[in-house]
């Protein structure tokens, strides 16, 4: 499921940043990587292009673009990625995920998860019985469900 979601993100990024489906250049690749919360220093982007056999002034087709992004996603530190995701879901900045935060995340990701399932998630992973999920609890959820 996560692989399908990742592939959909890559496809959407390509469609968003390519000029009329013509392809992606250095600047568009950098913008797409930033939008997907991947490292975007100039050296990172240039190295990603070079390591896939492309020059900085090449235009990447979808296949090359997707290959670069898949590699960059695989290189991410899983803990840092999980904490970054947690902070995105934590819309109030409280350091805890409430039912409201989970509802919003599910709606934005267009996931078919029902209200009672969200309540069950909180109840199951809320170790300190606060009615919310903290960072450590969130990481445990991600690891336990193999979503890292």
CSV table of C-alpha atoms in Angstrom, one decimal:
chain,number,residue,atom,x,y,z
A,1,UNK,CA,0.0,0.0,0.0
A,2,UNK,CA,2.8,2.4,0.9
A,3,UNK,CA,4.6,1.6,-2.4
A,4,UNK,CA,1.4,2.4,-4.4
A,5,UNK,CA,1.1,5.7,-2.5
A,6,UNK,CA,4.8,6.5,-3.1
A,7,UNK,CA,4.4,5.8,-6.8
A,8,UNK,CA,1.3,8.0,-7.0
A,9,UNK,CA,3.2,10.8,-5.3
A,10,UNK,CA,6.0,10.5,-7.8
A,11,UNK,CA,3.6,10.5,-10.7
A,12,UNK,CA,1.8,13.5,-9.4
A,13,UNK,CA,5.0,15.4,-8.8
A,14,UNK,CA,6.1,14.7,-12.4
A,15,UNK,CA,2.7,15.9,-13.8
A,16,UNK,CA,2.9,19.0,-11.6
A,17,UNK,CA,6.4,20.0,-12.3
A,18,UNK,CA,6.9,19.0,-16.0
A,19,UNK,CA,6.1,21.5,-18.6
A,20,UNK,CA,3.1,20.1,-20.4
A,21,UNK,CA,4.4,16.5,-19.9
A,22,UNK,CA,7.7,17.4,-21.8
A,23,UNK,CA,9.9,16.3,-18.9
A,24,UNK,CA,11.8,17.6,-15.9
A,25,UNK,CA,15.0,19.7,-15.8
A,26,UNK,CA,17.3,20.4,-12.9
A,27,UNK,CA,15.2,23.2,-11.5
A,28,UNK,CA,11.9,21.3,-11.7
A,29,UNK,CA,13.6,18.2,-10.2
A,30,UNK,CA,14.8,20.4,-7.3
A,31,UNK,CA,11.3,21.8,-6.8
A,32,UNK,CA,9.7,18.4,-6.9
A,33,UNK,CA,12.2,17.0,-4.4
A,34,UNK,CA,11.5,20.0,-2.1
A,35,UNK,CA,7.8,19.4,-2.4
A,36,UNK,CA,8.3,15.7,-1.5
A,37,UNK,CA,10.5,16.7,1.5
A,38,UNK,CA,13.7,15.2,0.1
A,39,UNK,CA,17.2,16.8,0.4
A,40,UNK,CA,17.4,19.7,-2.0
A,41,UNK,CA,20.8,21.1,-1.8
A,42,UNK,CA,22.2,21.8,-5.2
A,43,UNK,CA,24.9,19.2,-4.8
A,44,UNK,CA,22.3,16.6,-3.8
A,45,UNK,CA,20.2,17.3,-6.9
A,46,UNK,CA,23.2,17.3,-9.2
A,47,UNK,CA,24.6,14.1,-7.7
A,48,UNK,CA,21.2,12.4,-8.1
A,49,UNK,CA,21.1,13.4,-11.8
A,50,UNK,CA,24.7,12.3,-12.4
A,51,UNK,CA,24.4,9.0,-10.6
A,52,UNK,CA,21.5,8.1,-12.9
A,53,UNK,CA,23.5,9.0,-16.0
A,54,UNK,CA,22.2,12.5,-16.7
A,55,UNK,CA,23.8,15.8,-17.0
A,56,UNK,CA,22.5,18.9,-15.2
A,57,UNK,CA,21.1,20.4,-18.4
A,58,UNK,CA,19.3,17.1,-19.5
A,59,UNK,CA,15.5,16.9,-19.5
A,60,UNK,CA,14.4,13.8,-17.6
A,61,UNK,CA,11.5,11.7,-18.8
A,62,UNK,CA,9.2,10.1,-16.2
A,63,UNK,CA,11.2,6.9,-16.0
A,64,UNK,CA,14.4,8.7,-15.1
A,65,UNK,CA,12.6,11.1,-12.8
A,66,UNK,CA,10.9,8.2,-10.9
A,67,UNK,CA,14.2,6.3,-10.7
A,68,UNK,CA,15.9,9.3,-9.0
A,69,UNK,CA,13.1,9.9,-6.6
A,70,UNK,CA,12.8,6.2,-5.6
A,71,UNK,CA,16.5,6.2,-4.9
A,72,UNK,CA,16.3,9.4,-2.8
A,73,UNK,CA,13.3,8.0,-0.8
A,74,UNK,CA,15.3,4.8,-0.1
A,75,UNK,CA,18.3,6.8,1.2
A,76,UNK,CA,16.2,8.8,3.7
A,77,UNK,CA,16.9,8.1,7.4
A,78,UNK,CA,13.7,6.2,8.5
A,79,UNK,CA,13.5,7.8,11.9
A,80,UNK,CA,14.0,11.3,10.6
A,81,UNK,CA,11.3,10.7,7.9
A,82,UNK,CA,8.9,9.3,10.5
A,83,UNK,CA,9.4,12.3,12.8
A,84,UNK,CA,8.9,14.7,9.9
A,85,UNK,CA,5.7,12.9,9.0
A,86,UNK,CA,4.6,13.2,12.6
A,87,UNK,CA,5.2,16.9,12.6
A,88,UNK,CA,3.1,17.3,9.4
A,89,UNK,CA,0.2,15.5,11.0
A,90,UNK,CA,0.5,17.5,14.2
A,91,UNK,CA,-1.3,20.5,12.9
A,92,UNK,CA,-1.6,22.2,16.3
A,93,UNK,CA,2.1,21.8,17.1
A,94,UNK,CA,1.3,20.2,20.4
A,95,UNK,CA,3.6,17.3,20.1
A,96,UNK,CA,0.6,14.9,20.2
A,97,UNK,CA,-1.7,13.6,17.5
A,98,UNK,CA,-5.3,13.9,18.3
A,99,UNK,CA,-8.3,12.3,16.6
A,100,UNK,CA,-8.8,15.6,14.8
A,101,UNK,CA,-5.2,15.5,13.4
A,102,UNK,CA,-5.7,11.9,12.2
A,103,UNK,CA,-9.0,12.8,10.6
A,104,UNK,CA,-7.3,15.6,8.7
A,105,UNK,CA,-4.4,13.4,7.6
A,106,UNK,CA,-6.7,10.7,6.4
A,107,UNK,CA,-8.9,13.2,4.5
A,108,UNK,CA,-5.9,14.9,2.8
A,109,UNK,CA,-4.4,11.5,1.8
A,110,UNK,CA,-7.8,10.3,0.6
A,111,UNK,CA,-7.5,7.1,2.6
A,112,UNK,CA,-10.5,4.9,3.1
A,113,UNK,CA,-10.2,4.8,6.9
A,114,UNK,CA,-13.4,5.1,9.0
A,115,UNK,CA,-13.7,7.2,12.2
A,116,UNK,CA,-14.0,4.1,14.5
A,117,UNK,CA,-10.8,2.8,13.0
A,118,UNK,CA,-9.0,6.0,13.8
A,119,UNK,CA,-10.4,5.8,17.4
A,120,UNK,CA,-9.1,2.2,17.6
A,121,UNK,CA,-5.6,3.3,16.4
A,122,UNK,CA,-5.4,5.9,19.1
A,123,UNK,CA,-6.7,3.5,21.8
A,124,UNK,CA,-4.2,0.7,20.7
A,125,UNK,CA,-1.1,2.9,20.4
A,126,UNK,CA,-1.8,5.4,23.2
A,127,UNK,CA,0.4,3.8,25.8
A,128,UNK,CA,0.1,6.6,28.4
A,129,UNK,CA,-3.7,6.8,28.0
A,130,UNK,CA,-3.7,10.5,27.1
A,131,UNK,CA,-6.2,10.1,24.3
A,132,UNK,CA,-3.5,11.2,21.8
A,133,UNK,CA,-0.4,9.7,20.2
A,134,UNK,CA,3.0,11.2,21.0
A,135,UNK,CA,6.1,11.0,18.8
A,136,UNK,CA,7.5,7.8,20.4
A,137,UNK,CA,4.1,6.1,20.1
A,138,UNK,CA,3.8,7.3,16.5
A,139,UNK,CA,7.2,5.8,15.6
A,140,UNK,CA,6.1,2.5,17.2
A,141,UNK,CA,3.0,2.6,15.0
A,142,UNK,CA,5.0,3.2,11.9
A,143,UNK,CA,7.5,0.4,12.7
A,144,UNK,CA,4.8,-2.1,13.8
A,145,UNK,CA,2.8,-1.5,10.6
A,146,UNK,CA,5.9,-1.4,8.4
A,147,UNK,CA,5.1,2.1,7.2
A,148,UNK,CA,8.6,3.6,7.8
